[in-house]
Backbone as CSV, one residue per row, in Angstrom:
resi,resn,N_x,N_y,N_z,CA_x,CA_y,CA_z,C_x,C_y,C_z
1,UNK,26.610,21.226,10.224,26.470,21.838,11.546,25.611,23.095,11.442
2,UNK,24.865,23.413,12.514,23.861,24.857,12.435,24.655,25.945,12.094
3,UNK,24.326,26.597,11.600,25.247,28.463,11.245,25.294,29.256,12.449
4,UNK,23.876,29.209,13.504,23.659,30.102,14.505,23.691,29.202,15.191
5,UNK,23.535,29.756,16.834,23.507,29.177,18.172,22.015,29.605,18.083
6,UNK,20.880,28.763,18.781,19.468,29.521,19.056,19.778,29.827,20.102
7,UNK,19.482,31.198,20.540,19.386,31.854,22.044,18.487,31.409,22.558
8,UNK,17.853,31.011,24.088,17.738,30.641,24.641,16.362,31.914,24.860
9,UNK,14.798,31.186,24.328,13.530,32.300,24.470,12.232,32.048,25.205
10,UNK,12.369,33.127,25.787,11.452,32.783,27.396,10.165,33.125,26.913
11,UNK,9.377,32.975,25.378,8.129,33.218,24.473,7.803,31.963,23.910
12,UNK,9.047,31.551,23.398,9.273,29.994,22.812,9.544,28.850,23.390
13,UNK,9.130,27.776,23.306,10.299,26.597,24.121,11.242,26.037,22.806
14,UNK,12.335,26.396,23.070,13.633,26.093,22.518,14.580,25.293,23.231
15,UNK,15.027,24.324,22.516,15.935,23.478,23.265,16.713,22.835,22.034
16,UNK,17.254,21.310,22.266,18.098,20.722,21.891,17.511,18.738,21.805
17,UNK,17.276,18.559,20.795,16.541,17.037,20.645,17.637,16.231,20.135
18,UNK,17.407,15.076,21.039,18.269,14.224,20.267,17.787,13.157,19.493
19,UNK,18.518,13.097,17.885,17.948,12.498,17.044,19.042,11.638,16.027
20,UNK,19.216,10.597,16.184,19.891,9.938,15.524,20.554,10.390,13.648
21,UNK,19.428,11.005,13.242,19.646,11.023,11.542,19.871,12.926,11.780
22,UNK,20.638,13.290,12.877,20.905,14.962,12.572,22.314,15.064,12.481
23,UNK,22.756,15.901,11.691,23.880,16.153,11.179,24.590,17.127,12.361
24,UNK,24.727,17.189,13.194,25.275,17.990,14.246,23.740,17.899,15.169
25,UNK,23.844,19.742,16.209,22.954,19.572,17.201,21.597,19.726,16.653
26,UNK,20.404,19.089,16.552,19.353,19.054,16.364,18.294,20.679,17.105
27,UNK,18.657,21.451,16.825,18.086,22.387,18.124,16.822,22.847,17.283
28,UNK,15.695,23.306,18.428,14.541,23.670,17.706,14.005,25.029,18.646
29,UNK,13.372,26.260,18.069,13.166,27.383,18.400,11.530,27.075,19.130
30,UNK,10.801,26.148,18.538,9.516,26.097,19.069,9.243,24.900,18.751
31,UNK,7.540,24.603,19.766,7.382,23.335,19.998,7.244,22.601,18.250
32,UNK,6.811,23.852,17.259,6.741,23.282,16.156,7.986,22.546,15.816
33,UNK,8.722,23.530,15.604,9.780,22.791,14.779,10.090,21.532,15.493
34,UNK,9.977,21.355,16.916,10.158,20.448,17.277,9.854,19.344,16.765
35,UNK,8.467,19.418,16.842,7.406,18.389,16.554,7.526,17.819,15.077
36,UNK,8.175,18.992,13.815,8.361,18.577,12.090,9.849,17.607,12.500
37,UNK,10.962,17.947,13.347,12.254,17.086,13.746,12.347,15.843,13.800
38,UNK,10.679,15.706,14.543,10.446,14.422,15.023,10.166,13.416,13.766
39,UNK,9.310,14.198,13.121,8.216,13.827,11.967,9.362,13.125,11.168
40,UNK,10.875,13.773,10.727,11.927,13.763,10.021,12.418,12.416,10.320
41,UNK,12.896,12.348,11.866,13.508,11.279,12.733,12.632,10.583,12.174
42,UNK,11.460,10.040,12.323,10.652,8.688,12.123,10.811,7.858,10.747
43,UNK,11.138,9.095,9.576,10.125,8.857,8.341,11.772,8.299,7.686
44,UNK,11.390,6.968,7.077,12.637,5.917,7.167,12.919,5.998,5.546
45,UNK,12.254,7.377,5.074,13.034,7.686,3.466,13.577,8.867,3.525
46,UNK,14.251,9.177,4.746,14.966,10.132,5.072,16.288,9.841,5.622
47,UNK,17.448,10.016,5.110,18.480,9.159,5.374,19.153,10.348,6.435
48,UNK,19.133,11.887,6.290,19.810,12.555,7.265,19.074,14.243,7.121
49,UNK,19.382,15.112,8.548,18.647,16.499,8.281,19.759,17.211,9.067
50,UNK,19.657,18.702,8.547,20.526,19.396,9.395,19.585,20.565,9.552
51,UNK,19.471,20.862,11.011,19.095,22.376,11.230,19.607,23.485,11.511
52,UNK,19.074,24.369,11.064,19.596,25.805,10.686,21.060,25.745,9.549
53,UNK,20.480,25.026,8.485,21.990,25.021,7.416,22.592,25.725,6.917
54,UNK,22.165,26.963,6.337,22.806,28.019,5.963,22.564,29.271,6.460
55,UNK,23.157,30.066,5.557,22.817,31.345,6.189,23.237,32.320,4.825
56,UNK,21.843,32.765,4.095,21.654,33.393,3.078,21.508,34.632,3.504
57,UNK,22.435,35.358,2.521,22.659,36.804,2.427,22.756,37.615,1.057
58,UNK,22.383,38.544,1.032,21.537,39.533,-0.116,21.726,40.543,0.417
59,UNK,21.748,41.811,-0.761,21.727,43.229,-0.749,20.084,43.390,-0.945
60,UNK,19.112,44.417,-0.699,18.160,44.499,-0.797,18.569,45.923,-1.691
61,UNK,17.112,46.333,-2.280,16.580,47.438,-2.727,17.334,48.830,-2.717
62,UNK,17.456,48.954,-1.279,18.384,49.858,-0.550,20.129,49.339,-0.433
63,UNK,20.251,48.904,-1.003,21.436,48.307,-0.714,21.991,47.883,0.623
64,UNK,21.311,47.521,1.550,21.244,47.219,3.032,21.320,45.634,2.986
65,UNK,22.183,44.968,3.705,22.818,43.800,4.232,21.395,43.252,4.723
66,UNK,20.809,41.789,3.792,20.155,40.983,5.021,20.226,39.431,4.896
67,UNK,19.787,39.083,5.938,20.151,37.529,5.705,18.791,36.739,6.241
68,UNK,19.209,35.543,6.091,17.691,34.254,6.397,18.721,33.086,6.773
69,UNK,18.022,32.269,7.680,18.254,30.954,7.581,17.096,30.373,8.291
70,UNK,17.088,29.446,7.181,16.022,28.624,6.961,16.255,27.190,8.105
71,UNK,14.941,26.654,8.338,15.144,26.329,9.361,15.671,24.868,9.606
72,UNK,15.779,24.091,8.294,15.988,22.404,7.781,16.142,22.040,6.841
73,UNK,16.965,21.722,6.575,17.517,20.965,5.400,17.599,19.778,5.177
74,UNK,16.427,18.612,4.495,16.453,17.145,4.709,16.992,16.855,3.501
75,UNK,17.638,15.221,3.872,18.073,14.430,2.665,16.979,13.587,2.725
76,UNK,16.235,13.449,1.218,15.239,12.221,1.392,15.783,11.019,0.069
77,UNK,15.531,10.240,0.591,16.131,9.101,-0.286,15.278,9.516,-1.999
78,UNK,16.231,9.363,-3.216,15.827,9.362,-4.107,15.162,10.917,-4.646
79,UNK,14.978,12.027,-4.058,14.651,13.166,-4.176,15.478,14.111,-4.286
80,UNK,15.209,15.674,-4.470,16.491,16.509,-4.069,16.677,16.928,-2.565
81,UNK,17.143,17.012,-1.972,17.121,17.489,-0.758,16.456,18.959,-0.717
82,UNK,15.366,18.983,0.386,14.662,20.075,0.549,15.164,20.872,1.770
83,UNK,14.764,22.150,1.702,14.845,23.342,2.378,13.576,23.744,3.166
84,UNK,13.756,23.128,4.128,12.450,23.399,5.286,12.150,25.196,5.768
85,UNK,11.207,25.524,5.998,11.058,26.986,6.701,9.646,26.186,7.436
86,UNK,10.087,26.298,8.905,8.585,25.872,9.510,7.609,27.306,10.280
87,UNK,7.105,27.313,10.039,6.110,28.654,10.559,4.554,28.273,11.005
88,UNK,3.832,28.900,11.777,3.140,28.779,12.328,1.941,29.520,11.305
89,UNK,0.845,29.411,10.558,-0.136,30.038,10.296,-0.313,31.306,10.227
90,UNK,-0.704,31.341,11.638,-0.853,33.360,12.118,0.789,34.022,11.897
91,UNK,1.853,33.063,11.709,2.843,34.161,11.792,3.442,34.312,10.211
92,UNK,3.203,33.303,9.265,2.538,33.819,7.752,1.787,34.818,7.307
93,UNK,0.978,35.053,7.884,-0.602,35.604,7.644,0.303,37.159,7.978
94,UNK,0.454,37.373,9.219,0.791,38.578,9.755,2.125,38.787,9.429
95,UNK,2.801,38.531,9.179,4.053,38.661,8.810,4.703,38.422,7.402
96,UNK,3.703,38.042,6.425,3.914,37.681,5.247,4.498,38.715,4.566
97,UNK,4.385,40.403,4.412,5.080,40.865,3.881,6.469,41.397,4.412
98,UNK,7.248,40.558,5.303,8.229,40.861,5.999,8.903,39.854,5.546
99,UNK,8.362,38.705,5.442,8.448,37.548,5.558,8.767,37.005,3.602
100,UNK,8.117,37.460,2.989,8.383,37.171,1.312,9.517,37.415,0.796
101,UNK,10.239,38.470,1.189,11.852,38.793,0.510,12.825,37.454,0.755
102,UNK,12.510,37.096,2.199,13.330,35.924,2.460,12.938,34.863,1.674
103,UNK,11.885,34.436,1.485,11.327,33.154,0.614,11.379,33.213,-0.705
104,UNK,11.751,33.873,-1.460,12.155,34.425,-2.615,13.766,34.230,-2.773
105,UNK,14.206,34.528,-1.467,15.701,34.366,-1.733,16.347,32.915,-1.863
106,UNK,15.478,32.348,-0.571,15.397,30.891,-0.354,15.005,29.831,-1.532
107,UNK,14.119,30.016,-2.188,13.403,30.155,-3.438,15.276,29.456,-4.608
108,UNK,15.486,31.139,-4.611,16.242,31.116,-5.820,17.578,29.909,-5.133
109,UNK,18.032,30.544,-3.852,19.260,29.873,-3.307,19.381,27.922,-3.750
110,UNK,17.831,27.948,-3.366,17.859,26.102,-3.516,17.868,25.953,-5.114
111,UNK,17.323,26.450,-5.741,17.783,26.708,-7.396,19.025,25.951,-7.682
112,UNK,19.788,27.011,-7.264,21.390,27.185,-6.967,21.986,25.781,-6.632
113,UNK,21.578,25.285,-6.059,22.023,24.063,-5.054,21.703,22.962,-5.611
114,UNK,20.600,23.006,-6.219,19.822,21.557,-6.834,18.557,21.256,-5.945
115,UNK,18.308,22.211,-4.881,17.442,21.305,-3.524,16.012,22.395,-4.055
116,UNK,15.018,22.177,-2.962,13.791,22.725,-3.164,13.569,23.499,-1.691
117,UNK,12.517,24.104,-1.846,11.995,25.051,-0.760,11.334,25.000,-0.496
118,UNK,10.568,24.645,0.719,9.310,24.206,0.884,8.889,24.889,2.296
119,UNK,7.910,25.595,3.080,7.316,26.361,3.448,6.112,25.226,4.251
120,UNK,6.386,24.950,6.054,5.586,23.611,6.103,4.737,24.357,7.175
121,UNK,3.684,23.960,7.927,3.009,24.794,8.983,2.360,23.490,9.844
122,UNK,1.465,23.969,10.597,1.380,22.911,12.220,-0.082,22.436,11.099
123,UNK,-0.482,22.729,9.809,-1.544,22.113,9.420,-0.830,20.770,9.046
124,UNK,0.510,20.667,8.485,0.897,19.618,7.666,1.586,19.024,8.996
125,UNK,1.848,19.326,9.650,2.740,18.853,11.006,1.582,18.057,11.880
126,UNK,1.211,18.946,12.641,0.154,18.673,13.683,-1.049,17.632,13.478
127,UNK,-0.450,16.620,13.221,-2.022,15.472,12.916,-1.958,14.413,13.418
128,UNK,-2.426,13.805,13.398,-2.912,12.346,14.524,-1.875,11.455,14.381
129,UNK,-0.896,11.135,12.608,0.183,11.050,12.422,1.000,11.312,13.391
130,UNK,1.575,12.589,13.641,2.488,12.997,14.486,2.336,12.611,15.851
131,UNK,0.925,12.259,16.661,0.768,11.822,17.962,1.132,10.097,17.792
132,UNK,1.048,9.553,16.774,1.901,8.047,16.495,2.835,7.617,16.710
133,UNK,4.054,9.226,16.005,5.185,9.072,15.799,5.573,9.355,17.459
134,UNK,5.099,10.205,17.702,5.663,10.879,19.215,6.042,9.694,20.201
135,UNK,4.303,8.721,19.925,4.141,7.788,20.743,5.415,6.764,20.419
136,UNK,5.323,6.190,19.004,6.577,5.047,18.601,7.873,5.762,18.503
137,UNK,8.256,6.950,18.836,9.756,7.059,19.212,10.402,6.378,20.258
138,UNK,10.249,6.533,21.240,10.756,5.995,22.577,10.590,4.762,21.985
139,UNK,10.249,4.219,22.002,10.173,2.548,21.922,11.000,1.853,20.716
140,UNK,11.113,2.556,19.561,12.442,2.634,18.371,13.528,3.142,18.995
141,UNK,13.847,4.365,19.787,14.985,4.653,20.628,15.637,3.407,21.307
142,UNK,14.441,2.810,22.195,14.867,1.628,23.183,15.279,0.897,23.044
143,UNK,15.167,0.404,21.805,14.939,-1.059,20.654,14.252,-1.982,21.862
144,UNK,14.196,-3.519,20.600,13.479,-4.366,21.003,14.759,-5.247,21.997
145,UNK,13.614,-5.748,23.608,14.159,-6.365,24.443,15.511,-7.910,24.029
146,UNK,14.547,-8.724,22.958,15.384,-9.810,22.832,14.702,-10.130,20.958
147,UNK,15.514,-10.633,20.809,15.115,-11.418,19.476,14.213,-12.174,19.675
148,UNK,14.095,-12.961,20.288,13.439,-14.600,20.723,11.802,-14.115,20.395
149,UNK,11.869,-12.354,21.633,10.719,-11.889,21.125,9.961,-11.173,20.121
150,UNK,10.627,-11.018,19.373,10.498,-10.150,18.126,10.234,-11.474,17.132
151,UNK,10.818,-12.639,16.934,10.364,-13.405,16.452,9.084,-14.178,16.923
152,UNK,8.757,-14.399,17.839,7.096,-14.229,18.923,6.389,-13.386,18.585
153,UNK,6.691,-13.000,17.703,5.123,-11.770,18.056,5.511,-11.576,16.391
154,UNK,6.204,-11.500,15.505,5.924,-11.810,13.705,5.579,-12.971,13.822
155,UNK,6.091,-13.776,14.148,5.611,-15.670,13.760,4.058,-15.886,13.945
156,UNK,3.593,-15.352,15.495,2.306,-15.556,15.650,1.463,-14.804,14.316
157,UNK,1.435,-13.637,14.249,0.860,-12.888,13.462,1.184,-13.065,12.077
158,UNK,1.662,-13.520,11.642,1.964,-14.346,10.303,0.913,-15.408,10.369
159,UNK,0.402,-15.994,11.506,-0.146,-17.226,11.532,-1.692,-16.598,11.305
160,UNK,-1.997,-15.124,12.001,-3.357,-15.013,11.791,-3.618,-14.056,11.218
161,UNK,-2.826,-13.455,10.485,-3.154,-12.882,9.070,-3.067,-11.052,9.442
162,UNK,-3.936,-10.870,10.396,-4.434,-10.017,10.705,-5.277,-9.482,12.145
163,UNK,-4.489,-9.027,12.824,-5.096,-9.092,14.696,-5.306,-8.028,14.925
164,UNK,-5.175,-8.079,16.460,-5.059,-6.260,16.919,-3.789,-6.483,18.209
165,UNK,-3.065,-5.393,18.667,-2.502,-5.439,19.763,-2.923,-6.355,21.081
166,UNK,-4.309,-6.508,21.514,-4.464,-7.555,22.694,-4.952,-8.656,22.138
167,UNK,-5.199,-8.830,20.799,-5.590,-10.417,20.335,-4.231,-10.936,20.174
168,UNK,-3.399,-10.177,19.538,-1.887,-10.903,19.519,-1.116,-10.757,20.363
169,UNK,-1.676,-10.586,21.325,-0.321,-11.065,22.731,-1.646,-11.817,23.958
170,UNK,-2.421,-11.624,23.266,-3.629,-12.963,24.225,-3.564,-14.317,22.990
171,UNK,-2.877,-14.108,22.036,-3.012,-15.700,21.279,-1.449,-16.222,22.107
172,UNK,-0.599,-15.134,22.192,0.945,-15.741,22.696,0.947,-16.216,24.693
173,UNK,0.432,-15.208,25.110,0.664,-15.686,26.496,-0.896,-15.505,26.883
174,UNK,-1.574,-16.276,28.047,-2.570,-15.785,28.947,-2.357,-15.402,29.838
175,UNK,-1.122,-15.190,30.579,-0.876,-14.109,32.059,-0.696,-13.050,31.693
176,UNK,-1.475,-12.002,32.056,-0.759,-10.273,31.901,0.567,-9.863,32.090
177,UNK,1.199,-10.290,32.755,2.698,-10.082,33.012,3.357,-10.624,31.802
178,UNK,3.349,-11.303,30.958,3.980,-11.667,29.676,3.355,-11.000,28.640
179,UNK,2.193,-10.366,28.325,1.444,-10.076,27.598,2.634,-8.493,27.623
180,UNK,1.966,-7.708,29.103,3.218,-6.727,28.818,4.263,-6.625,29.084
181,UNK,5.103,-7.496,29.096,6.332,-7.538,28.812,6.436,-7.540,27.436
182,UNK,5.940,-8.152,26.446,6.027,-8.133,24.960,5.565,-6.674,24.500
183,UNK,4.637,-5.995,25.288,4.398,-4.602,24.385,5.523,-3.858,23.933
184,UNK,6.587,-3.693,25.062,7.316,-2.550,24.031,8.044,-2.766,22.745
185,UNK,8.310,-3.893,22.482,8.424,-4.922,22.141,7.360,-4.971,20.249
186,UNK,6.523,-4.940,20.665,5.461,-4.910,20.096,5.418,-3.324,18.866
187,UNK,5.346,-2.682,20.155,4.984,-0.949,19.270,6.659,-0.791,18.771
188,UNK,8.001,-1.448,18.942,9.276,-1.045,18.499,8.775,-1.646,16.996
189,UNK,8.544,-2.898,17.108,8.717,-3.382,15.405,7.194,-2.968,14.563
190,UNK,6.414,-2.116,15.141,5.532,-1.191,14.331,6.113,0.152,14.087
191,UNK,6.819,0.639,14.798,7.381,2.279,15.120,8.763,1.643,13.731
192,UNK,8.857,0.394,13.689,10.482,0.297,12.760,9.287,-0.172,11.345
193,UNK,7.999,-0.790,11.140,7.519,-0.650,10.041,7.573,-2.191,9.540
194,UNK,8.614,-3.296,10.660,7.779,-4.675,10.905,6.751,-4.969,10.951
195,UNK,5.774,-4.468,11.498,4.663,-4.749,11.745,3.296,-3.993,11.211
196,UNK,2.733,-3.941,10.751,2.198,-2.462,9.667,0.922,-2.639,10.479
197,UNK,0.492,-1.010,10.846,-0.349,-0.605,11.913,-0.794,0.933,10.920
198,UNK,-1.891,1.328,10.270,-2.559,3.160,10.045,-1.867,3.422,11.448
199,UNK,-0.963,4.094,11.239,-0.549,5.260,12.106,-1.168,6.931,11.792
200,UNK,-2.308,6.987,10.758,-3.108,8.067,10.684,-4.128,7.730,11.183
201,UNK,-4.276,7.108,12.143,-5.370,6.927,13.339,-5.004,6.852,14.859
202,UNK,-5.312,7.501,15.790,-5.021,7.289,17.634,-4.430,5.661,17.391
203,UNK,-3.451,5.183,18.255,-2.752,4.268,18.427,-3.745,3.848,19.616
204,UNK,-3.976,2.291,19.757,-4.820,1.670,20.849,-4.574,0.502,20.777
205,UNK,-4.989,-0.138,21.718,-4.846,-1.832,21.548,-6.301,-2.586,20.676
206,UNK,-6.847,-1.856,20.133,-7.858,-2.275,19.584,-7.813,-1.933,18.357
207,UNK,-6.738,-1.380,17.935,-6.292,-0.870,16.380,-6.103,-2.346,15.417
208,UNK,-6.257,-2.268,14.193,-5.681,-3.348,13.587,-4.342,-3.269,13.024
209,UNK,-3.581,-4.461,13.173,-2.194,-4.802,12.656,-2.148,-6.006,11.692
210,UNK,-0.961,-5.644,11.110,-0.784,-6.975,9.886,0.574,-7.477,9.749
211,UNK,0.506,-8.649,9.651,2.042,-8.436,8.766,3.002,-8.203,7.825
212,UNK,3.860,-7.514,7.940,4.791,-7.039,6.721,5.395,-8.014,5.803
């Protein structure tokens, strides 16, 4: 469960996401963290995350009380579990010597623990990747309509090796009304990794797909 409540910041958009693999409330201070939550939710060698997990405390220099909490804590399959801090660029840059005592502490704390520390920004976040994932959430949320169709749309594409989104639902139906009815359908068992689609490229119907 989180250590803090996030207050509620009229600078930031902060809220509350819901995400299947979070260990209590998923809450995020900015659109970033939002957006790394998501990244977490998708990525299917991640079995669970908790935000805001601890809450590290230290005497400093002066002997003065301070603390950190870091902003995520993932379990990834087969790894140690890491210690997220998500930050924005400019607020590294400018804030870095305010900002180092804590990452140092964080540093040693995951030591301690067995886990790692890792320090992520909107360069490693923010990429064409993440506009994929954004896109194939909802449609993994929704799941797929029926079986019948999920086996329709691997079977065909098994048959031709290699298509794109409107060649394989123009080999299954020729009326548009069946064609999209199968899309969501379609992007669920790519968004679940049935269907293997570069999701480090804009998502389109002219993209290529294969089968798994």
């Amino acid at each position: 469960m989180p250590v803090r409540t996030i207050p509620k910041n009229y600078r930031n958009v902060t809220g509350i996401a819901a995400h299947s693999k979070a260990d209590g409330q998923a809450m995020f201070e900015s659109t970033l963290e939002r957006d790394f939550i998501s990244l977490l939710e998708f990525d299917k060698h991640i079995s669970r995350f908790e935000v805001q997990p601890v809450k590290i405390t230290w005497l400093n220099n002066e002997d003065k009380r301070r603390s950190y909490t870091p902003d995520v804590l993932a379990f990834r399959q087969g790894e140690k579990p890491t210690l997220y801090e998500v930050k924005y660029r400019s607020d590294l840059k400018v804030n870095w010597y305010k900002l180092q005592p804590k990452f140092r502490m964080a540093i040693k704390y995951a030591k301690e623990n067995q886990w790692r520390f890792k320090i992520v920004t909107e360069k490693e976040i923010r990429t064409p990747y993440l506009e994929s994932v954004k896109f194939l959430l909802p449609f993994i949320r929704q799941g797929a309509s029926e079986e019948a169709d999920m086996a329709l749309l691997v079977g065909n594409l098994k048959k031709l090796g290699r298509a794109t989104p409107t060649g394989l639902l123009e080999k299954i139906y020729s009326d548009p009304w069946n064609q999209a009815r199968l899309l969501p359908t379609l992007w669920y068992l790519i968004g679940t990794g049935q269907i293997g689609m570069n999701l480090n490229q804009k998502i389109t119907m002219t993209r290529e797909i294969w089968s798994c």
